[in-house]
Amino acid sequence: MLILVFRWIFSLHETILKGVSFREACRTSSSMLKGKWLITLWYFIVWSFFLWFISAAIYYIGIFLILTVVKFSFVGEEAQAQFWYYFSTMDYIGRIAFGMLCAIGNLALITVLYYSQHHVVLRNKNKWTRKALFLGICKAVVITLLFLFYSEFTPNYESRIFSGTRSQIEIVAHRAGALFAPENTISALEQSIESGADYAEVDVQQTKDGQLILLHDTNFQRTTGVNRNVWDVTLKQTRSYDAGMDNRFQGEKIPTLEQAVSFSKNKIKLMIELKSNGREHDLVGRTLKIIEKYNFENQCIIASMNHGLLEQVKRKNPNIQTAYISAIAYGDFESLHSADIYSIETTFISRELIKRLESIGKPLYVWTVNEEEDMRKVAEKPIKGIITDNPYLAQYVLENENPYLLLNELIYRVLGESDA
């Protein structure tokens, strides 16, 4: 194999510059390298090490800069979450840049070696002037901005470009990505899409006038500072509540389920958890009406801790997937025919449970997994998906089989322990 590679080294140059056939170019390449195989191999080894060294230096400088910015901008769990967000973005772009650097660098080495065989000394006739240098920098900046613009405004960019290398385990952004934006909001859905998550999990409750909104608790106190129960207020009243609760997202509104479905269509799938508080009226029927209105049946899973609600879903629209949520693993799973999927808290996940669910053809989602070590443990098991507050970290873990133990230790020492 190595001999074939060497036979092709100068073939491209011979074909392009002299217009000979590829076969003739290969013969010429072999002749030019006769007796020089080892020194040529040595050049490639040294050059490859140099490219790797430069790339590694830039890579670790990038990590240092990210840690520095995050350290002085965020605290606690948010600091770690933001680090993994920025790091995963740098890691994606870095892979592309490293591939381009290797391709261009190796081509440059081959060109130098080729001309050295012909005793041609390469000289740069056009010396760099300040103007030329300025124009070069401007071009690089424009290309970079175009790339970032494309990645920012192309829905689900990361998952479509890089999904080929990621594990088949699905990533579900818990409460639509609660670490990076106010939970259960459109801003959180935007973060879920940007992270490349497969699903965004949202919580649905019903207001006094029967409208469906995204809300986890039965009371608005924790997320908006308003001490009112969801069944005591109308949709119009919720419009005055601020779900942002800080400067970055000040003015963020509580979205309706219809707004969430409309926004998510063809961008990200939704795991819609129906919250039962005993005061809802036709919760399932109203939910299905919205899903069917937007032809969203194949882009969602309806989940609930209330099995009765899942039975209603299956009676009214058996084509929609359903998930039964359980905080503990107990009971007769085989009898719950209305549940297509099970979502169970990570503490109770065992190989015996997984085998039991596999025997009845029921996939398993695990919640809520936020630490890298826990993600790697559950990812070793034959599960369907990970539900997490940090989809950026989950993406990174599933795309990198070997844990970065040193990087983890550095993060904990610099940013502090996570509260999760």
Short mmCIF file of C-alpha atoms in Angstrom, two decimals:
data_model
loop_
_atom_site.label_atom_id
_atom_site.label_comp_id
_atom_site.label_asym_id
_atom_site.label_seq_id
_atom_site.Cartn_x
_atom_site.Cartn_y
_atom_site.Cartn_z
CA MET A 1 0.00 0.00 0.00
CA LEU A 2 2.83 2.39 0.91
CA ILE A 3 4.55 1.67 -2.43
CA LEU A 4 1.37 2.61 -4.30
CA VAL A 5 1.13 5.88 -2.38
CA PHE A 6 4.70 6.75 -3.32
CA ARG A 7 4.03 5.87 -6.96
CA TRP A 8 1.22 8.44 -6.95
CA ILE A 9 3.14 11.21 -5.16
CA PHE A 10 4.26 13.14 -8.23
CA SER A 11 1.65 11.72 -10.61
CA LEU A 12 -0.74 14.68 -10.25
CA HIS A 13 1.99 17.19 -11.05
CA GLU A 14 3.20 15.19 -14.04
CA THR A 15 -0.34 14.84 -15.39
CA ILE A 16 -1.29 18.49 -14.98
CA LEU A 17 2.02 20.15 -15.89
CA LYS A 18 3.08 17.85 -18.74
CA GLY A 19 -0.26 16.50 -19.91
CA VAL A 20 0.84 12.84 -19.83
CA SER A 21 -1.44 9.92 -19.00
CA PHE A 22 -1.87 8.84 -15.39
CA ARG A 23 -0.12 5.54 -16.06
CA GLU A 24 2.86 7.33 -17.59
CA ALA A 25 2.83 9.79 -14.70
CA CYS A 26 3.00 6.92 -12.19
CA ARG A 27 6.01 5.41 -14.01
CA THR A 28 7.76 8.79 -14.01
CA SER A 29 6.95 9.27 -10.33
CA SER A 30 8.50 5.89 -9.47
CA SER A 31 11.60 6.73 -11.50
CA MET A 32 12.03 10.09 -9.78
CA LEU A 33 11.77 8.49 -6.33
CA LYS A 34 14.10 5.59 -7.09
CA GLY A 35 16.57 5.30 -4.24
CA LYS A 36 14.86 8.13 -2.37
CA TRP A 37 11.98 6.28 -0.73
CA LEU A 38 13.27 6.49 2.81
CA ILE A 39 14.26 10.16 2.72
CA THR A 40 10.89 11.05 1.16
CA LEU A 41 9.08 9.08 3.87
CA TRP A 42 11.16 10.91 6.47
CA TYR A 43 10.14 14.27 4.99
CA PHE A 44 6.47 13.28 5.27
CA ILE A 45 6.85 12.11 8.87
CA VAL A 46 8.61 15.31 9.96
CA TRP A 47 6.16 17.50 8.01
CA SER A 48 3.13 15.67 9.44
CA PHE A 49 4.50 16.09 12.96
CA PHE A 50 5.00 19.81 12.29
CA LEU A 51 1.40 20.21 11.07
CA TRP A 52 0.12 18.28 14.07
CA PHE A 53 2.21 20.40 16.46
CA ILE A 54 0.90 23.67 14.99
CA SER A 55 -2.70 22.40 15.09
CA ALA A 56 -2.35 21.12 18.67
CA ALA A 57 -0.87 24.44 19.81
CA ILE A 58 -3.80 26.37 18.29
CA TYR A 59 -6.25 23.83 19.75
CA TYR A 60 -5.00 24.16 23.32
CA ILE A 61 -4.67 27.92 23.08
CA GLY A 62 -8.35 27.89 22.04
CA ILE A 63 -9.25 25.81 25.10
CA PHE A 64 -7.32 28.23 27.34
CA LEU A 65 -9.11 31.24 25.85
CA ILE A 66 -12.53 29.59 26.24
CA LEU A 67 -11.81 28.69 29.86
CA THR A 68 -10.66 32.24 30.55
CA VAL A 69 -13.74 33.85 29.02
CA VAL A 70 -16.15 31.42 30.71
CA LYS A 71 -14.39 31.70 34.07
CA PHE A 72 -14.97 35.47 34.23
CA SER A 73 -18.41 35.48 32.58
CA PHE A 74 -20.32 32.62 34.22
CA VAL A 75 -20.44 30.69 37.49
CA GLY A 76 -21.24 27.18 38.66
CA GLU A 77 -23.19 24.81 36.46
CA GLU A 78 -23.80 27.50 33.84
CA ALA A 79 -20.03 27.98 33.45
CA GLN A 80 -19.50 24.30 32.65
CA ALA A 81 -22.45 24.28 30.27
CA GLN A 82 -21.17 27.33 28.42
CA PHE A 83 -17.68 25.84 28.20
CA TRP A 84 -18.98 22.72 26.47
CA TYR A 85 -21.07 24.86 24.12
CA TYR A 86 -18.08 26.95 22.99
CA PHE A 87 -15.71 23.97 23.02
CA SER A 88 -17.97 21.79 20.85
CA THR A 89 -18.28 24.63 18.33
CA MET A 90 -14.49 25.09 18.27
CA ASP A 91 -14.01 21.33 17.98
CA TYR A 92 -16.30 21.11 14.94
CA ILE A 93 -14.63 23.99 13.13
CA GLY A 94 -11.20 22.73 14.19
CA ARG A 95 -11.74 19.35 12.55
CA ILE A 96 -12.57 20.99 9.25
CA ALA A 97 -9.62 23.38 9.55
CA PHE A 98 -7.22 20.55 10.42
CA GLY A 99 -8.34 18.53 7.41
CA MET A 100 -7.84 21.54 5.15
CA LEU A 101 -4.44 22.29 6.68
CA CYS A 102 -3.25 18.71 6.15
CA ALA A 103 -4.49 18.63 2.55
CA ILE A 104 -2.93 21.98 1.62
CA GLY A 105 0.25 21.30 3.62
CA ASN A 106 0.86 17.89 2.06
CA LEU A 107 0.22 19.26 -1.42
CA ALA A 108 2.75 22.01 -0.71
CA LEU A 109 5.35 19.45 0.44
CA ILE A 110 4.82 17.32 -2.65
CA THR A 111 5.19 20.40 -4.86
CA VAL A 112 8.49 21.35 -3.21
CA LEU A 113 9.81 17.78 -3.54
CA TYR A 114 8.68 17.59 -7.15
CA TYR A 115 10.48 20.76 -8.19
CA SER A 116 13.57 19.76 -6.21
CA GLN A 117 13.80 16.65 -8.41
CA HIS A 118 13.99 18.98 -11.42
CA HIS A 119 16.53 21.20 -9.64
CA VAL A 120 14.17 24.14 -9.73
CA VAL A 121 14.45 26.62 -6.86
CA LEU A 122 11.07 28.07 -5.96
CA ARG A 123 11.15 31.78 -5.26
CA ASN A 124 8.33 34.09 -4.34
CA LYS A 125 8.48 36.78 -7.02
CA ASN A 126 5.63 38.71 -5.50
CA LYS A 127 6.78 39.93 -2.12
CA TRP A 128 4.15 40.50 0.49
CA THR A 129 3.28 44.17 0.78
CA ARG A 130 1.17 45.69 3.50
CA LYS A 131 -1.66 46.07 1.04
CA ALA A 132 -1.43 42.43 -0.07
CA LEU A 133 -1.27 41.28 3.55
CA PHE A 134 -4.31 43.40 4.45
CA LEU A 135 -6.29 42.01 1.49
CA GLY A 136 -5.35 38.47 2.47
CA ILE A 137 -6.54 38.99 6.02
CA CYS A 138 -9.79 40.54 4.76
CA LYS A 139 -10.44 37.51 2.53
CA ALA A 140 -9.85 35.14 5.44
CA VAL A 141 -12.21 37.15 7.66
CA VAL A 142 -14.93 37.20 4.98
CA ILE A 143 -14.66 33.42 4.43
CA THR A 144 -14.82 32.81 8.19
CA LEU A 145 -17.85 35.08 8.62
CA LEU A 146 -19.64 33.35 5.73
CA PHE A 147 -18.96 29.97 7.32
CA LEU A 148 -20.23 31.13 10.71
CA PHE A 149 -23.26 32.76 9.09
CA TYR A 150 -24.08 29.49 7.33
CA SER A 151 -23.67 27.45 10.51
CA GLU A 152 -25.75 29.93 12.54
CA PHE A 153 -28.73 30.20 10.23
CA THR A 154 -28.87 26.72 8.70
CA PRO A 155 -31.30 24.63 10.80
CA ASN A 156 -29.72 21.63 12.52
CA TYR A 157 -26.41 22.37 10.78
CA GLU A 158 -24.17 20.35 13.08
CA SER A 159 -26.29 17.24 13.12
CA ARG A 160 -26.57 17.07 9.33
CA ILE A 161 -22.90 17.75 8.59
CA PHE A 162 -21.31 15.68 11.33
CA SER A 163 -23.96 13.07 12.10
CA GLY A 164 -22.06 10.43 10.17
CA THR A 165 -19.52 10.08 12.99
CA ARG A 166 -21.93 10.21 15.91
CA SER A 167 -23.36 7.33 17.87
CA GLN A 168 -26.87 6.19 16.94
CA ILE A 169 -28.10 7.19 20.40
CA GLU A 170 -30.53 10.09 20.15
CA ILE A 171 -30.10 13.30 22.11
CA VAL A 172 -33.16 14.90 23.72
CA ALA A 173 -32.76 18.46 25.02
CA HIS A 174 -34.53 18.48 28.40
CA ARG A 175 -37.08 21.30 28.73
CA ALA A 176 -35.88 22.40 25.29
CA GLY A 177 -32.32 23.07 26.45
CA ALA A 178 -32.70 24.62 29.88
CA LEU A 179 -29.00 25.30 30.53
CA PHE A 180 -28.59 27.76 27.69
CA ALA A 181 -31.88 29.64 27.63
CA PRO A 182 -35.03 29.92 29.79
CA GLU A 183 -36.65 26.49 29.87
CA ASN A 184 -39.65 25.76 27.66
CA THR A 185 -39.24 28.87 25.53
CA ILE A 186 -38.62 29.61 21.85
CA SER A 187 -35.08 30.72 22.74
CA ALA A 188 -34.49 27.31 24.32
CA LEU A 189 -35.79 25.61 21.17
CA GLU A 190 -33.34 27.68 19.13
CA GLN A 191 -30.53 26.38 21.33
CA SER A 192 -31.73 22.81 20.90
CA ILE A 193 -31.65 23.20 17.13
CA GLU A 194 -28.22 24.82 17.19
CA SER A 195 -26.83 22.02 19.38
CA GLY A 196 -27.86 19.40 16.84
CA ALA A 197 -30.17 17.58 19.28
CA ASP A 198 -32.57 15.05 17.77
CA TYR A 199 -35.49 16.08 19.99
CA ALA A 200 -36.43 18.95 22.24
CA GLU A 201 -38.48 17.85 25.24
CA VAL A 202 -41.20 20.33 26.20
CA ASP A 203 -43.78 20.31 29.00
CA VAL A 204 -47.41 21.13 28.21
CA GLN A 205 -50.10 22.38 30.61
CA GLN A 206 -53.51 23.93 30.23
CA THR A 207 -54.54 27.42 31.29
CA LYS A 208 -57.87 28.42 32.80
CA ASP A 209 -59.34 29.10 29.36
CA GLY A 210 -58.17 25.75 27.97
CA GLN A 211 -55.11 26.99 26.05
CA LEU A 212 -51.97 24.86 25.92
CA ILE A 213 -48.71 26.48 27.01
CA LEU A 214 -45.18 25.26 27.70
CA LEU A 215 -44.66 25.06 31.46
CA HIS A 216 -43.06 22.46 33.73
CA ASP A 217 -44.35 23.45 37.18
CA THR A 218 -48.00 23.98 37.99
CA ASN A 219 -47.04 27.39 39.39
CA PHE A 220 -45.29 30.25 37.53
CA GLN A 221 -43.20 31.32 40.54
CA ARG A 222 -39.91 29.59 39.69
CA THR A 223 -39.74 30.56 36.03
CA THR A 224 -41.41 33.99 36.00
CA GLY A 225 -41.57 35.18 39.61
CA VAL A 226 -45.40 35.26 39.50
CA ASN A 227 -47.05 33.22 42.25
CA ARG A 228 -50.09 31.96 40.31
CA ASN A 229 -51.19 28.46 39.39
CA VAL A 230 -51.59 27.58 35.73
CA TRP A 231 -55.27 26.67 36.11
CA ASP A 232 -56.06 30.06 37.68
CA VAL A 233 -54.89 32.28 34.81
CA THR A 234 -55.84 32.76 31.17
CA LEU A 235 -53.49 32.73 28.20
CA LYS A 236 -53.85 36.52 27.93
CA GLN A 237 -52.67 36.93 31.50
CA THR A 238 -49.57 34.83 30.87
CA ARG A 239 -48.56 37.24 28.09
CA SER A 240 -47.53 39.75 30.76
CA TYR A 241 -45.19 37.25 32.48
CA ASP A 242 -41.45 37.45 31.80
CA ALA A 243 -39.90 33.99 31.40
CA GLY A 244 -36.46 35.52 30.79
CA MET A 245 -35.71 36.43 34.40
CA ASP A 246 -32.33 37.97 33.46
CA ASN A 247 -30.88 40.61 31.16
CA ARG A 248 -29.93 38.29 28.30
CA PHE A 249 -33.46 36.97 27.83
CA GLN A 250 -35.49 39.73 29.41
CA GLY A 251 -38.96 39.89 27.90
CA GLU A 252 -39.02 36.21 26.86
CA LYS A 253 -42.65 35.08 26.68
CA ILE A 254 -44.19 31.76 27.60
CA PRO A 255 -45.00 30.13 24.25
CA THR A 256 -48.09 28.14 23.38
CA LEU A 257 -47.76 24.58 22.17
CA GLU A 258 -48.89 25.73 18.73
CA GLN A 259 -46.09 28.30 18.58
CA ALA A 260 -43.57 25.64 19.59
CA VAL A 261 -44.80 23.17 16.97
CA SER A 262 -44.91 25.83 14.26
CA PHE A 263 -41.38 26.97 15.12
CA SER A 264 -39.96 23.43 15.32
CA LYS A 265 -41.49 21.98 12.15
CA ASN A 266 -38.77 20.62 9.83
CA LYS A 267 -36.11 21.92 12.25
CA ILE A 268 -36.24 19.60 15.24
CA LYS A 269 -38.51 16.87 16.59
CA LEU A 270 -40.42 17.37 19.82
CA MET A 271 -40.97 15.08 22.79
CA ILE A 272 -44.19 16.59 24.12
CA GLU A 273 -44.78 15.74 27.77
CA LEU A 274 -48.40 16.16 28.87
CA LYS A 275 -48.53 17.21 32.53
CA SER A 276 -51.58 16.01 34.40
CA ASN A 277 -52.74 18.06 37.37
CA GLY A 278 -56.32 16.81 37.53
CA ARG A 279 -57.82 20.11 36.33
CA GLU A 280 -57.19 19.81 32.59
CA HIS A 281 -60.01 19.41 30.09
CA ASP A 282 -59.55 17.51 26.84
CA LEU A 283 -55.77 17.92 27.11
CA VAL A 284 -55.10 15.08 24.67
CA GLY A 285 -57.70 16.17 22.12
CA ARG A 286 -56.42 19.76 22.01
CA THR A 287 -52.82 18.55 21.74
CA LEU A 288 -53.60 16.20 18.86
CA LYS A 289 -55.54 18.93 17.06
CA ILE A 290 -52.42 21.12 16.98
CA ILE A 291 -50.15 18.25 15.93
CA GLU A 292 -52.49 17.23 13.11
CA LYS A 293 -52.97 20.84 12.00
CA TYR A 294 -49.23 21.10 11.26
CA ASN A 295 -48.84 17.51 9.99
CA PHE A 296 -46.42 16.99 12.85
CA GLU A 297 -47.31 13.37 13.63
CA ASN A 298 -44.00 11.95 12.38
CA GLN A 299 -41.92 14.63 14.09
CA CYS A 300 -43.03 14.12 17.67
CA ILE A 301 -43.44 11.75 20.60
CA ILE A 302 -46.17 12.33 23.15
CA ALA A 303 -44.94 11.45 26.64
CA SER A 304 -46.52 11.44 30.07
CA MET A 305 -46.31 10.00 33.56
CA ASN A 306 -50.07 9.50 33.31
CA HIS A 307 -50.68 6.28 31.43
CA GLY A 308 -54.33 7.16 30.98
CA LEU A 309 -53.38 10.11 28.79
CA LEU A 310 -51.29 7.83 26.56
CA GLU A 311 -54.26 5.49 26.19
CA GLN A 312 -56.33 8.44 24.97
CA VAL A 313 -53.63 9.33 22.45
CA LYS A 314 -53.57 5.82 21.03
CA ARG A 315 -57.37 5.66 20.79
CA LYS A 316 -57.57 8.95 18.91
CA ASN A 317 -54.43 8.66 16.76
CA PRO A 318 -52.62 5.31 16.96
CA ASN A 319 -49.94 6.49 14.50
CA ILE A 320 -48.35 8.88 16.99
CA GLN A 321 -45.53 7.46 19.10
CA THR A 322 -46.00 7.55 22.86
CA ALA A 323 -43.58 7.37 25.77
CA TYR A 324 -44.32 6.39 29.36
CA ILE A 325 -42.21 8.35 31.87
CA SER A 326 -41.30 6.73 35.16
CA ALA A 327 -39.10 8.01 37.97
CA ILE A 328 -38.45 4.42 39.08
CA ALA A 329 -38.36 1.10 37.28
CA TYR A 330 -41.21 -1.01 38.58
CA GLY A 331 -44.48 -2.53 37.52
CA ASP A 332 -45.76 -4.68 34.71
CA PHE A 333 -44.30 -2.99 31.63
CA GLU A 334 -45.62 -5.73 29.38
CA SER A 335 -49.23 -4.71 30.09
CA LEU A 336 -48.83 -1.04 29.13
CA HIS A 337 -49.75 -1.51 25.47
CA SER A 338 -50.31 2.19 24.85
CA ALA A 339 -46.63 3.01 25.48
CA ASP A 340 -44.32 2.59 22.49
CA ILE A 341 -41.28 3.88 24.39
CA TYR A 342 -40.16 4.05 28.02
CA SER A 343 -38.39 6.99 29.64
CA ILE A 344 -36.83 6.10 32.98
CA GLU A 345 -34.64 7.98 35.48
CA THR A 346 -30.95 7.09 35.11
CA THR A 347 -30.55 5.70 38.67
CA PHE A 348 -32.74 2.71 37.85
CA ILE A 349 -31.18 1.75 34.52
CA SER A 350 -29.75 -1.76 34.51
CA ARG A 351 -28.94 -4.38 31.88
CA GLU A 352 -31.77 -6.53 33.25
CA LEU A 353 -34.26 -3.70 32.70
CA ILE A 354 -32.98 -3.06 29.19
CA LYS A 355 -33.21 -6.76 28.31
CA ARG A 356 -36.73 -6.86 29.70
CA LEU A 357 -37.79 -3.92 27.52
CA GLU A 358 -35.97 -5.32 24.50
CA SER A 359 -37.91 -8.57 24.88
CA ILE A 360 -41.18 -6.65 24.35
CA GLY A 361 -39.74 -4.37 21.66
CA LYS A 362 -39.79 -1.17 23.72
CA PRO A 363 -36.91 1.35 23.25
CA LEU A 364 -35.55 3.15 26.31
CA TYR A 365 -34.74 6.83 26.91
CA VAL A 366 -32.73 7.75 30.01
CA TRP A 367 -33.19 10.99 32.00
CA THR A 368 -31.76 13.38 33.13
CA VAL A 369 -28.08 12.79 32.27
CA ASN A 370 -25.89 15.88 32.60
CA GLU A 371 -22.40 14.71 33.57
CA GLU A 372 -19.89 13.37 31.04
CA GLU A 373 -19.05 10.28 33.11
CA ASP A 374 -22.75 9.38 33.41
CA MET A 375 -23.28 9.95 29.68
CA ARG A 376 -20.45 7.57 28.84
CA LYS A 377 -21.83 4.91 31.19
CA VAL A 378 -25.35 4.96 29.74
CA ALA A 379 -24.00 5.27 26.18
CA GLU A 380 -22.33 1.87 26.63
CA LYS A 381 -25.77 0.32 27.05
CA PRO A 382 -28.20 -0.42 24.18
CA ILE A 383 -30.49 2.53 24.85
CA LYS A 384 -32.49 4.64 22.41
CA GLY A 385 -31.74 8.11 23.71
CA ILE A 386 -30.27 10.40 26.37
CA ILE A 387 -32.39 13.18 27.84
CA THR A 388 -30.11 15.97 29.04
CA ASP A 389 -29.99 19.65 29.96
CA ASN A 390 -26.71 19.90 28.05
CA PRO A 391 -27.14 18.65 24.46
CA TYR A 392 -23.80 20.22 23.45
CA LEU A 393 -21.92 18.03 25.91
CA ALA A 394 -23.94 14.99 24.83
CA GLN A 395 -23.00 15.65 21.19
CA TYR A 396 -19.35 15.84 22.13
CA VAL A 397 -19.43 12.68 24.26
CA LEU A 398 -21.20 10.60 21.60
CA GLU A 399 -18.83 11.81 18.87
CA ASN A 400 -15.71 11.08 20.91
CA GLU A 401 -15.43 7.55 22.24
CA ASN A 402 -12.37 8.20 24.37
CA PRO A 403 -12.98 10.46 27.39
CA TYR A 404 -10.86 13.59 27.82
CA LEU A 405 -10.05 12.92 31.45
CA LEU A 406 -7.39 15.62 31.67
CA LEU A 407 -9.73 18.19 30.11
CA ASN A 408 -12.51 17.19 32.52
CA GLU A 409 -10.19 17.56 35.50
CA LEU A 410 -9.09 20.97 34.23
CA ILE A 411 -12.70 22.12 33.82
CA TYR A 412 -13.64 21.03 37.34
CA ARG A 413 -10.59 22.72 38.85
CA VAL A 414 -11.02 25.98 36.96
CA LEU A 415 -14.82 26.29 36.82
CA GLY A 416 -15.77 24.37 39.95
CA GLU A 417 -17.94 21.35 40.55
CA SER A 418 -21.31 21.08 38.84
CA ASP A 419 -24.41 21.37 40.97
CA ALA A 420 -26.19 18.73 38.91
#
